[in-house]
Amino acid sequence: MTQAGRQGSPRNSSGRNSAGQNKAGRNPAQGGSRAGGAGYKGGGDRPFKHPKPREEAFIDPDLQGPAGEPADRPVSGDWKQGKPAARKPGSRKPGAGKVPGTPGALKPKPRSAAAKTFGTRAFGGERFGQNLGAVRKPSRKRGPRGDVPQSEMHDADGIRLQKVMASAGVASRRVCEEMISEGRVEVDGKVVTELGVRVDPKTAVIHVDGLRIQLDENMVYMVFNKPKGVVSTMEDPDGRPCISDFVRNSHGERLFHVGRLDVATEGLLLLTNDGELANRLTHPSYEVPKTYLVQVRGPFPQGIGAQLKSGVELEDGFASVDSFKLVDSTPGHVLIEVVLHSGKNRIVRRLFDAVGFPVLRLVRVKVGPIGLGDQRQGSIRNLGKQEVGHLLASVGL
């Protein structure tokens, strides 16, 4: 390559290299004078401009730190309180040193509702079980808090209420004290606001935000996802697969299955040794809702859902569903979600038979507030304490 070729190559086109080697820049006809060729950046026609002197950042005198602090350090409004401001990753952003609410200040990030309530919700720190939130019982008439005699529930030989709550996993003892002071805790149906109240964990009934706290560690609450072909009994004399084939009961307690599912029906079955809960969940007076997914042959004409909601006459009387929703439709099949509180035998299958659409597949996915979620078939899991509280509250316990 010739000298001229090397001079025009991209490697030598920078100001550093071309200033000493590009002799063509000395010719005014090719690029200007000797000074111009040396002062051009990149060898182009645009003259090189020297950078402007760096300006000192403006510091608001009202936001200055204490004596001795560097003037260019971002300062927050905490200096007025005498507290040093911790340097954060975003402190170099424009307006980072401004007091929130003033012109040019950074806008605070909005906090979600979950972030505001986390840590103050009962059993909010549980690692397993479904997060069902707080329970709000139907409002009932109460007297003023000051009229509630705290001494009636105080047990001198008992344990402090906040310690009992913390031991049950509600929250830390400090947060439990805040819950008591805010009037969110009930003992035996009465609101407690004093921190010195002692209770007997064996006999006291404690609610937090309407959520029942189960203090008996011997109580067992489980969810079984029953597969098709399993009999809803603990033992079967005919040798068919039954619930006990899937249960590993290390507690040595006798378990009850809440309600029944026929052999062909799949889905959620509650197991517990809490006899009172089992009786209330199956008693028709408590009207515990149950949710099913029903698969029938399609197409499904309009008007059948309204007929099921208004009521269908069966051999043992009228029956209806509480809600009806079309979930999915494929060629030849329709998936429907129905909710009903009736506990009659094979009620869902009989309802759909009565309207001329026999059930092809039936799965129970929810009982009261407890749902299957992504639990696999044939598996059993323990309910979380929050789920237990919701289940107990749904039947008034």
XYZ file of C-alpha atoms in Angstrom:
397
model
C 0.000 0.000 0.000
C 1.280 3.483 -0.912
C 1.850 6.304 1.531
C -1.310 8.009 0.346
C -3.300 4.809 0.817
C -2.100 4.435 4.365
C -2.939 8.018 5.117
C -6.519 7.576 3.919
C -7.187 4.299 5.703
C -9.655 4.226 8.636
C -6.890 3.206 11.046
C -5.074 6.469 10.457
C -8.122 8.702 10.263
C -8.171 9.640 13.968
C -6.967 12.999 15.147
C -4.092 11.420 17.106
C -2.578 9.652 14.099
C -3.450 12.055 11.334
C -2.074 15.089 13.152
C 1.516 13.945 12.686
C 1.277 11.853 9.488
C -1.322 13.417 7.227
C 0.729 15.875 5.287
C -2.126 16.551 2.925
C -3.815 18.431 5.724
C -1.199 21.207 5.388
C -2.490 22.082 1.949
C -5.332 24.595 2.213
C -6.916 23.115 -0.875
C -7.128 19.655 0.755
C -8.159 20.513 4.246
C -6.748 23.787 5.532
C -3.560 25.089 7.081
C -1.037 23.291 9.233
C -2.851 24.405 12.390
C -6.186 23.418 10.914
C -5.012 19.927 10.006
C -3.660 19.355 13.497
C -6.746 20.780 15.205
C -9.380 18.849 13.256
C -10.816 15.847 15.033
C -11.042 12.779 12.823
C -9.582 14.538 9.786
C -12.993 15.874 8.712
C -14.184 19.333 7.786
C -15.684 20.118 11.202
C -13.295 22.093 13.432
C -12.421 20.600 16.786
C -14.180 22.208 19.746
C -12.581 22.182 23.123
C -14.819 20.835 25.926
C -16.466 23.368 28.149
C -15.152 23.679 31.667
C -17.030 21.453 34.109
C -19.643 23.304 36.080
C -20.127 22.662 39.735
C -23.487 21.122 40.584
C -25.889 23.487 42.241
C -26.567 22.616 45.880
C -29.632 24.037 47.528
C -28.512 25.835 50.714
C -31.634 24.569 52.478
C -30.534 20.990 51.856
C -26.913 21.368 52.977
C -25.525 18.752 55.302
C -23.782 19.393 58.591
C -20.464 21.157 58.713
C -17.611 19.179 57.277
C -19.649 17.255 54.674
C -18.548 17.653 51.030
C -20.721 20.054 49.095
C -21.126 17.700 46.102
C -22.537 14.846 48.176
C -26.258 14.256 47.594
C -28.125 15.352 50.658
C -31.586 14.247 51.719
C -34.082 15.893 53.981
C -32.947 13.632 56.828
C -30.090 16.083 57.579
C -32.671 18.373 59.093
C -33.408 15.619 61.574
C -29.722 15.198 62.361
C -29.540 11.769 60.624
C -26.955 11.012 57.931
C -28.470 10.019 54.611
C -27.400 6.619 53.334
C -26.100 6.664 49.793
C -28.338 4.571 47.571
C -27.767 3.276 44.029
C -30.225 5.810 42.643
C -28.733 8.798 44.466
C -27.060 10.071 41.268
C -30.373 10.501 39.494
C -31.514 14.091 38.949
C -33.571 15.177 41.900
C -32.291 12.421 44.211
C -31.229 14.982 46.813
C -34.527 16.818 46.806
C -37.056 16.508 49.559
C -40.056 14.429 48.342
C -42.863 16.717 47.298
C -40.662 19.633 46.179
C -40.250 20.606 42.511
C -37.787 18.337 40.703
C -37.779 15.654 43.408
C -38.055 11.985 42.550
C -41.508 10.517 42.862
C -41.701 7.683 45.402
C -42.526 4.264 44.005
C -46.096 3.235 44.813
C -46.316 0.411 47.319
C -48.672 -2.408 46.519
C -51.405 -3.483 48.903
C -49.558 -6.751 49.547
C -46.453 -4.847 50.630
C -48.470 -2.708 53.037
C -50.149 -5.659 54.707
C -47.294 -8.173 54.649
C -46.111 -8.989 58.110
C -49.297 -7.722 59.783
C -51.583 -10.383 58.324
C -52.191 -13.464 60.423
C -49.895 -16.288 59.271
C -48.520 -13.961 56.585
C -45.082 -15.579 56.781
C -46.201 -19.132 55.996
C -44.096 -20.930 53.427
C -46.696 -23.476 52.362
C -50.443 -23.546 51.851
C -52.505 -21.155 49.818
C -52.577 -17.479 50.743
C -56.263 -16.773 51.271
C -55.906 -13.333 52.838
C -57.802 -12.110 55.880
C -61.216 -13.309 56.968
C -63.938 -10.799 57.597
C -66.851 -12.247 59.488
C -70.309 -10.735 59.002
C -70.578 -7.652 61.172
C -72.464 -8.156 64.399
C -73.511 -5.738 67.084
C -70.915 -5.133 69.756
C -70.687 -2.783 72.658
C -67.939 -0.175 72.902
C -64.480 -1.561 73.503
C -64.241 0.245 76.808
C -67.321 -1.618 78.076
C -65.751 -5.045 77.503
C -64.502 -6.323 80.874
C -61.003 -7.572 80.173
C -60.785 -9.220 83.598
C -63.409 -11.831 82.629
C -61.046 -13.514 80.170
C -57.852 -12.988 82.161
C -56.361 -16.203 83.569
C -53.676 -15.539 86.158
C -52.187 -19.009 85.581
C -52.311 -18.718 81.797
C -49.874 -17.457 79.158
C -49.721 -13.960 77.748
C -51.967 -13.616 74.723
C -49.243 -12.268 72.416
C -46.973 -15.194 73.302
C -49.715 -17.708 72.527
C -50.323 -16.043 69.181
C -46.616 -15.977 68.301
C -46.225 -19.650 69.271
C -49.115 -20.508 66.947
C -47.284 -18.845 64.045
C -49.529 -15.811 63.656
C -46.631 -13.320 63.538
C -43.759 -12.095 65.657
C -44.549 -11.187 69.252
C -44.114 -7.475 68.523
C -46.563 -7.619 65.604
C -48.988 -9.644 67.726
C -48.887 -6.879 70.341
C -49.761 -4.358 67.632
C -52.685 -6.534 66.528
C -53.993 -6.644 70.083
C -53.645 -2.876 70.533
C -55.496 -2.275 67.272
C -58.456 -4.350 68.468
C -58.028 -7.086 65.863
C -57.902 -9.992 68.331
C -60.869 -11.724 69.948
C -60.774 -14.164 72.849
C -63.928 -16.209 73.362
C -65.877 -13.766 71.205
C -64.725 -10.584 72.968
C -62.282 -8.007 71.628
C -59.072 -7.728 73.663
C -57.030 -4.519 73.625
C -54.835 -4.969 76.709
C -51.382 -6.524 76.351
C -51.304 -8.012 79.837
C -54.170 -10.474 79.328
C -53.271 -14.113 80.001
C -55.243 -17.017 78.521
C -55.315 -20.790 78.734
C -54.327 -22.162 75.292
C -56.242 -25.400 75.946
C -59.609 -23.718 76.399
C -59.384 -20.242 74.811
C -60.857 -19.579 71.366
C -58.764 -16.905 69.653
C -59.556 -15.090 66.390
C -57.402 -12.573 64.525
C -59.272 -10.536 61.904
C -61.959 -13.224 62.062
C -59.377 -15.970 61.425
C -59.568 -18.808 63.947
C -56.223 -19.878 65.434
C -56.017 -23.617 66.002
C -54.006 -24.125 69.184
C -54.433 -27.900 69.382
C -51.352 -29.403 67.748
C -52.978 -32.846 67.576
C -55.529 -31.704 65.011
C -54.819 -32.816 61.433
C -56.223 -31.183 58.288
C -55.399 -32.588 54.839
C -56.468 -32.312 51.209
C -56.590 -35.455 49.065
C -56.853 -35.258 45.270
C -58.809 -38.450 44.667
C -58.212 -40.229 41.363
C -60.906 -42.021 39.417
C -61.546 -45.569 40.622
C -60.766 -44.921 44.319
C -63.518 -45.602 46.847
C -64.275 -42.821 49.349
C -63.772 -45.015 52.408
C -60.831 -45.676 54.693
C -61.247 -49.446 54.275
C -63.015 -51.464 51.575
C -64.095 -55.095 52.233
C -64.003 -55.849 48.493
C -60.333 -54.926 48.258
C -60.807 -51.951 45.952
C -58.397 -48.988 46.172
C -59.445 -46.688 49.043
C -58.223 -43.566 50.831
C -56.023 -45.419 53.333
C -53.867 -46.669 50.455
C -52.687 -43.083 49.904
C -52.473 -41.815 53.505
C -49.277 -41.981 55.500
C -50.671 -41.165 58.909
C -47.669 -40.651 61.136
C -49.783 -38.955 63.808
C -51.597 -42.136 64.793
C -54.913 -40.283 64.689
C -58.088 -41.592 63.138
C -58.988 -39.504 60.107
C -62.452 -38.716 58.769
C -63.175 -38.003 55.127
C -65.506 -35.026 54.832
C -68.294 -36.113 52.520
C -67.994 -38.624 49.703
C -67.138 -38.753 46.033
C -68.397 -41.668 43.956
C -65.899 -44.030 42.378
C -65.976 -42.293 38.974
C -65.679 -38.754 40.388
C -62.264 -37.164 40.902
C -61.010 -34.243 42.911
C -60.859 -32.667 46.335
C -61.596 -34.646 49.470
C -60.897 -33.221 52.929
C -59.411 -35.465 55.620
C -59.331 -34.501 59.296
C -59.606 -35.796 62.840
C -61.627 -32.737 63.862
C -65.066 -34.274 64.323
C -66.847 -30.976 64.945
C -65.488 -29.484 61.738
C -66.393 -32.586 59.725
C -69.967 -32.498 61.024
C -70.446 -28.818 60.209
C -68.959 -29.100 56.725
C -71.420 -31.861 55.830
C -74.479 -30.406 57.598
C -76.872 -28.746 55.122
C -77.609 -25.815 57.463
C -74.103 -24.366 56.957
C -74.462 -24.436 53.149
C -70.771 -24.870 52.395
C -70.318 -24.259 48.632
C -68.633 -26.894 46.481
C -67.222 -26.211 43.011
C -67.166 -28.833 40.241
C -65.861 -29.008 36.692
C -68.282 -30.959 34.504
C -67.537 -32.293 31.034
C -70.495 -33.149 28.782
C -71.018 -33.670 25.075
C -71.516 -30.562 23.006
C -72.919 -28.433 21.656
C -74.615 -27.147 24.794
C -77.740 -25.121 23.942
C -78.591 -21.855 25.613
C -81.140 -21.916 28.387
C -79.930 -25.105 30.054
C -77.786 -23.129 32.511
C -80.740 -20.962 33.509
C -82.828 -24.103 33.944
C -80.232 -25.614 36.285
C -80.093 -22.397 38.318
C -83.874 -22.102 38.607
C -84.240 -25.715 39.726
C -84.840 -29.188 38.342
C -87.240 -31.738 39.789
C -85.537 -34.989 40.799
C -86.906 -38.134 42.413
C -86.121 -36.757 45.887
C -87.313 -33.185 45.314
C -86.158 -30.004 43.604
C -82.445 -29.243 43.281
C -80.498 -26.392 41.695
C -77.006 -25.007 41.259
C -75.830 -21.733 42.802
C -73.838 -20.669 39.737
C -73.239 -21.917 36.204
C -70.373 -20.905 33.922
C -69.202 -22.192 30.542
C -65.423 -22.637 30.838
C -64.330 -24.164 27.522
C -65.780 -25.640 24.364
C -64.129 -28.004 21.896
C -65.671 -29.947 19.004
C -67.938 -32.485 20.649
C -67.192 -31.540 24.277
C -68.116 -28.727 26.667
C -66.505 -27.933 30.040
C -68.759 -26.295 32.625
C -68.135 -24.986 36.141
C -70.982 -25.299 38.611
C -71.173 -24.318 42.281
C -73.751 -25.787 44.647
C -74.095 -26.338 48.368
C -76.320 -29.414 48.308
C -74.779 -32.580 49.723
C -77.188 -35.081 48.190
C -75.806 -38.263 46.728
C -74.614 -37.940 43.089
C -76.419 -34.604 42.874
C -74.356 -33.161 40.006
C -74.698 -36.232 37.810
C -78.433 -36.457 38.459
C -78.947 -32.765 37.625
C -77.233 -33.049 34.254
C -79.000 -36.337 33.498
C -82.311 -34.594 34.135
C -81.586 -31.900 31.490
C -80.436 -34.470 28.933
C -76.643 -34.106 29.162
C -75.042 -37.061 30.970
C -71.725 -36.298 32.650
C -68.619 -37.641 30.911
C -66.128 -36.515 33.551
C -66.619 -34.862 36.940
C -63.945 -33.219 39.112
C -64.476 -31.397 42.404
C -61.970 -28.554 42.592
C -63.040 -26.620 45.680
C -64.805 -27.068 49.026
C -65.562 -23.834 50.844
C -62.414 -21.679 50.743
C -60.068 -24.642 50.050
C -59.075 -25.367 46.451
C -56.968 -28.004 44.713
C -54.753 -25.580 42.817
C -51.984 -27.463 41.018
C -51.962 -30.443 43.383
C -51.362 -33.637 41.431
C -53.768 -36.570 41.471
C -53.294 -39.176 44.183
C -51.337 -36.804 46.440
C -52.157 -35.606 49.934
C -50.981 -32.342 51.463
C -51.407 -30.714 54.859
C -53.380 -27.491 55.000
C -51.567 -24.349 56.081
C -52.630 -22.635 59.294
C -54.188 -19.801 57.343
C -56.222 -22.291 55.292
C -57.333 -24.046 58.484
C -58.451 -20.722 59.915
C -60.510 -19.954 56.831
C -62.044 -23.417 56.859
C -63.027 -23.114 60.523
C -64.418 -19.605 59.989
C -66.539 -20.784 57.045
C -68.622 -22.925 59.432
C -68.613 -20.524 62.359
C -65.827 -22.087 64.432
